[in-house]
XYZ file of C-alpha atoms in Angstrom:
280
model
C 250.557 106.092 154.941
C 248.515 105.287 151.858
C 247.614 102.009 150.248
C 246.345 101.431 146.750
C 244.455 98.296 145.799
C 245.411 96.115 142.826
C 248.912 97.581 142.827
C 250.350 94.810 140.673
C 247.669 95.156 138.017
C 247.959 98.938 138.133
C 251.719 98.745 137.672
C 251.408 96.468 134.665
C 248.715 98.619 133.049
C 250.654 101.824 133.645
C 253.892 100.273 132.409
C 252.262 99.263 129.141
C 250.652 102.690 128.727
C 253.910 104.495 129.501
C 255.830 102.379 127.018
C 253.201 103.276 124.438
C 253.492 106.956 125.393
C 257.276 106.852 125.042
C 256.891 105.365 121.574
C 254.150 107.830 120.568
C 255.833 109.852 117.814
C 253.127 112.520 117.751
C 253.582 113.106 121.482
C 257.379 113.210 121.169
C 257.180 115.595 118.215
C 254.857 117.961 120.107
C 257.029 117.762 123.237
C 260.223 118.651 121.371
C 258.519 121.301 119.241
C 257.452 123.128 122.423
C 261.081 123.562 123.443
C 262.218 124.588 119.990
C 259.492 127.258 119.961
C 261.113 128.690 123.100
C 264.497 128.844 121.373
C 265.914 125.666 122.881
C 268.322 123.761 120.626
C 267.076 120.482 119.160
C 269.609 118.296 120.962
C 268.703 119.918 124.308
C 264.992 119.360 123.629
C 265.679 115.718 122.803
C 267.652 115.384 126.035
C 264.699 116.826 127.981
C 262.496 114.076 126.541
C 264.900 111.442 127.845
C 265.236 113.197 131.213
C 261.463 113.343 131.618
C 261.099 109.601 131.157
C 264.149 108.949 133.346
C 262.219 110.670 136.123
C 259.412 108.171 135.675
C 261.764 105.200 135.630
C 263.875 106.256 138.611
C 261.234 107.619 140.976
C 260.129 104.982 143.485
C 258.015 107.238 145.691
C 257.917 106.959 149.476
C 255.418 106.375 152.277
C 253.802 109.747 151.627
C 253.973 109.951 147.837
C 253.403 107.312 145.188
C 255.856 106.759 142.359
C 255.315 108.950 139.301
C 254.773 105.867 137.138
C 251.595 105.046 139.083
C 249.950 108.224 137.765
C 247.642 107.744 134.774
C 249.465 107.989 131.460
C 247.039 110.716 130.318
C 248.048 112.805 133.352
C 251.735 112.303 132.625
C 251.211 113.162 128.961
C 249.312 116.382 129.595
C 251.648 117.495 132.385
C 254.784 116.841 130.339
C 253.368 118.760 127.382
C 252.408 121.638 129.628
C 255.871 121.809 131.219
C 257.564 121.640 127.815
C 255.299 124.404 126.506
C 256.940 126.755 129.012
C 260.436 125.572 128.087
C 261.145 124.319 131.605
C 263.821 121.723 132.294
C 262.868 118.394 133.863
C 266.374 118.076 135.335
C 265.960 118.481 139.131
C 269.426 120.032 139.299
C 268.138 122.973 137.260
C 265.557 123.717 139.986
C 262.958 124.855 137.461
C 260.190 122.345 138.065
C 259.627 119.407 140.393
C 257.396 116.500 139.352
C 256.071 113.867 141.777
C 253.216 111.454 142.316
C 250.557 112.412 144.821
C 247.451 110.914 146.336
C 244.157 112.563 145.466
C 240.641 112.045 146.810
C 239.475 108.439 147.134
C 243.098 107.251 147.046
C 243.412 108.103 143.369
C 246.919 108.865 142.170
C 247.765 111.948 140.157
C 250.808 113.913 139.121
C 251.867 116.903 141.174
C 254.104 119.714 139.980
C 255.840 122.497 141.878
C 257.464 125.355 140.022
C 260.932 126.241 141.308
C 262.192 129.792 141.516
C 264.398 129.284 138.472
C 261.356 128.079 136.560
C 259.522 131.260 137.473
C 262.463 133.281 136.207
C 262.630 131.301 132.974
C 258.918 131.815 132.302
C 259.395 135.539 132.813
C 262.392 135.737 130.475
C 260.834 133.456 127.846
C 257.735 135.649 127.783
C 259.483 138.162 125.518
C 258.149 140.923 127.769
C 261.077 141.233 130.155
C 264.468 142.802 129.470
C 266.240 142.260 132.796
C 265.463 141.176 136.349
C 267.439 142.398 139.358
C 267.036 141.120 142.909
C 268.915 142.238 145.997
C 268.950 141.592 149.719
C 269.481 144.934 151.462
C 271.459 145.106 154.708
C 271.273 147.885 157.275
C 274.727 149.144 156.299
C 273.667 149.541 152.643
C 272.353 152.738 151.115
C 268.744 152.204 150.050
C 265.768 154.402 149.168
C 262.449 152.957 148.017
C 260.976 155.130 145.229
C 257.745 153.263 144.606
C 256.540 150.235 142.643
C 256.938 151.963 139.273
C 260.585 152.996 139.735
C 263.891 151.285 140.435
C 264.962 151.979 144.022
C 268.147 153.807 144.824
C 270.564 151.179 146.090
C 274.280 150.998 146.806
C 275.846 148.096 148.639
C 278.697 148.559 151.085
C 279.683 144.919 150.604
C 278.106 141.540 151.153
C 278.502 141.391 154.922
C 275.972 138.741 155.826
C 276.626 139.270 159.536
C 274.848 142.605 159.213
C 271.118 142.798 159.908
C 268.769 142.547 156.963
C 266.786 145.673 156.159
C 264.612 144.390 153.281
C 264.786 142.802 149.847
C 263.710 144.088 146.456
C 263.195 142.938 142.891
C 263.242 145.271 139.903
C 261.877 144.105 136.559
C 262.635 146.163 133.474
C 260.217 145.409 130.683
C 260.871 145.500 126.955
C 259.315 148.971 126.678
C 261.815 150.134 129.366
C 259.118 150.635 131.960
C 259.959 149.361 135.440
C 258.058 147.518 138.144
C 259.586 146.982 141.566
C 258.703 144.773 144.511
C 259.848 145.152 148.105
C 259.770 142.591 150.898
C 260.340 143.536 154.522
C 262.988 142.021 156.753
C 260.229 140.521 158.912
C 258.719 138.709 155.919
C 262.066 137.376 154.735
C 263.103 136.229 158.201
C 259.759 134.515 158.701
C 260.374 132.445 155.558
C 263.865 131.664 156.824
C 262.619 130.639 160.275
C 259.850 128.500 158.793
C 262.389 126.648 156.672
C 264.734 126.094 159.610
C 261.830 124.785 161.684
C 260.732 122.501 158.848
C 264.273 121.150 158.511
C 264.424 120.473 162.252
C 261.165 118.512 162.037
C 262.228 116.708 158.872
C 265.814 115.739 159.729
C 266.105 116.482 163.429
C 268.854 119.047 162.854
C 267.950 122.682 162.060
C 271.542 123.275 160.944
C 270.815 121.188 157.840
C 268.788 124.098 156.480
C 270.585 125.949 153.699
C 269.547 129.130 155.494
C 272.110 128.122 158.141
C 274.875 127.849 155.565
C 276.859 130.013 153.184
C 273.881 129.692 150.806
C 271.665 131.802 153.071
C 271.565 134.888 150.864
C 270.871 132.826 147.764
C 267.939 131.192 149.564
C 266.635 134.604 150.609
C 266.912 135.858 147.022
C 264.994 132.818 145.813
C 262.221 133.441 148.350
C 262.159 137.113 147.384
C 261.862 136.333 143.672
C 259.067 133.798 144.228
C 257.044 136.465 146.033
C 257.753 139.060 143.343
C 256.743 136.583 140.641
C 253.391 135.984 142.309
C 252.814 139.737 142.434
C 253.711 140.445 138.807
C 252.966 137.164 137.072
C 250.261 138.830 134.972
C 253.025 140.697 133.126
C 254.665 137.500 131.901
C 251.828 135.477 130.410
C 248.922 136.027 128.071
C 246.623 134.207 130.480
C 247.356 136.664 133.281
C 247.627 134.748 136.549
C 249.953 131.745 136.453
C 250.099 130.739 140.115
C 247.764 130.899 143.080
C 248.267 130.654 146.808
C 247.598 126.928 146.946
C 249.870 125.912 144.240
C 249.939 122.652 142.404
C 249.527 122.013 138.738
C 246.953 119.372 137.952
C 246.743 119.421 134.155
C 244.702 116.270 133.568
C 243.224 117.351 130.281
C 244.144 116.989 126.662
C 243.335 120.461 125.334
C 246.055 123.079 125.083
C 243.670 125.816 126.204
C 242.945 123.812 129.328
C 246.692 123.526 129.947
C 246.714 127.311 130.175
C 243.759 127.249 132.556
C 245.478 124.725 134.759
C 248.690 126.749 134.632
C 246.677 129.758 135.710
C 245.750 127.852 138.848
C 249.279 126.645 139.520
C 251.937 126.720 142.086
C 252.440 126.673 145.767
C 252.662 129.589 148.144
C 255.068 127.337 149.986
C 257.225 125.217 147.682
C 258.058 121.660 148.607
C 261.200 121.006 150.646
C 263.420 120.530 147.620
C 262.207 123.685 145.953
C 262.553 125.756 149.128
C 266.133 124.662 149.531
C 266.791 125.424 145.853
């Protein structure tokens, strides 16, 4: 449980600053231009602007996290510009990026960001360096031969029988120059992620069966976990700055320079996504 002093005064100050930010035409122009640069249609970019501020208005926080609107306006501004510069959707249903308030040292409030697996995929595809991405969960009844990290594995599925034991998972990324990089994850690693999520769900809701890993969405969840791991391994291929995420993983872009946005992005994302992102 956290408490913040002068909450009423802070709310009023932040409200006034956020209204000013919403009305800031230079900020809005830069925000929308970032999406257009990524090939997003104008009306979609304009909708993202509205969605971003809807998040601020509708988020009330909880006992562990403060409302987004309590974050400093400068933090919200820089974070929103950084997210838009990667063409990521603010719509939580898109599962590309998750924005939330968080407590920092000395009870200060900042803006936290977790990149969803779809956001990782979008960054890769928007980079202009990737032609196609393939990810598969391999079962023991499938035909599979690993040929190394610089070749696509030999794989043939006998059908999606999810009652079969998992053998491994792999991601193959074909780059624009037609070269290939591949990533393999063992069954033990995948099942550990699954078990951790089930345990977390049991602690969070009291019922482990609420985990999507215990549902018909299990394979999709495993694919998402597989892709997140592959992205961390090969992220240097997708961005000019090289590393985009670390093993700690939150974006804290409280700066006003675009070069610093890149630096902050290079220190981004969680090894373990938040509950919403894991279930996405």
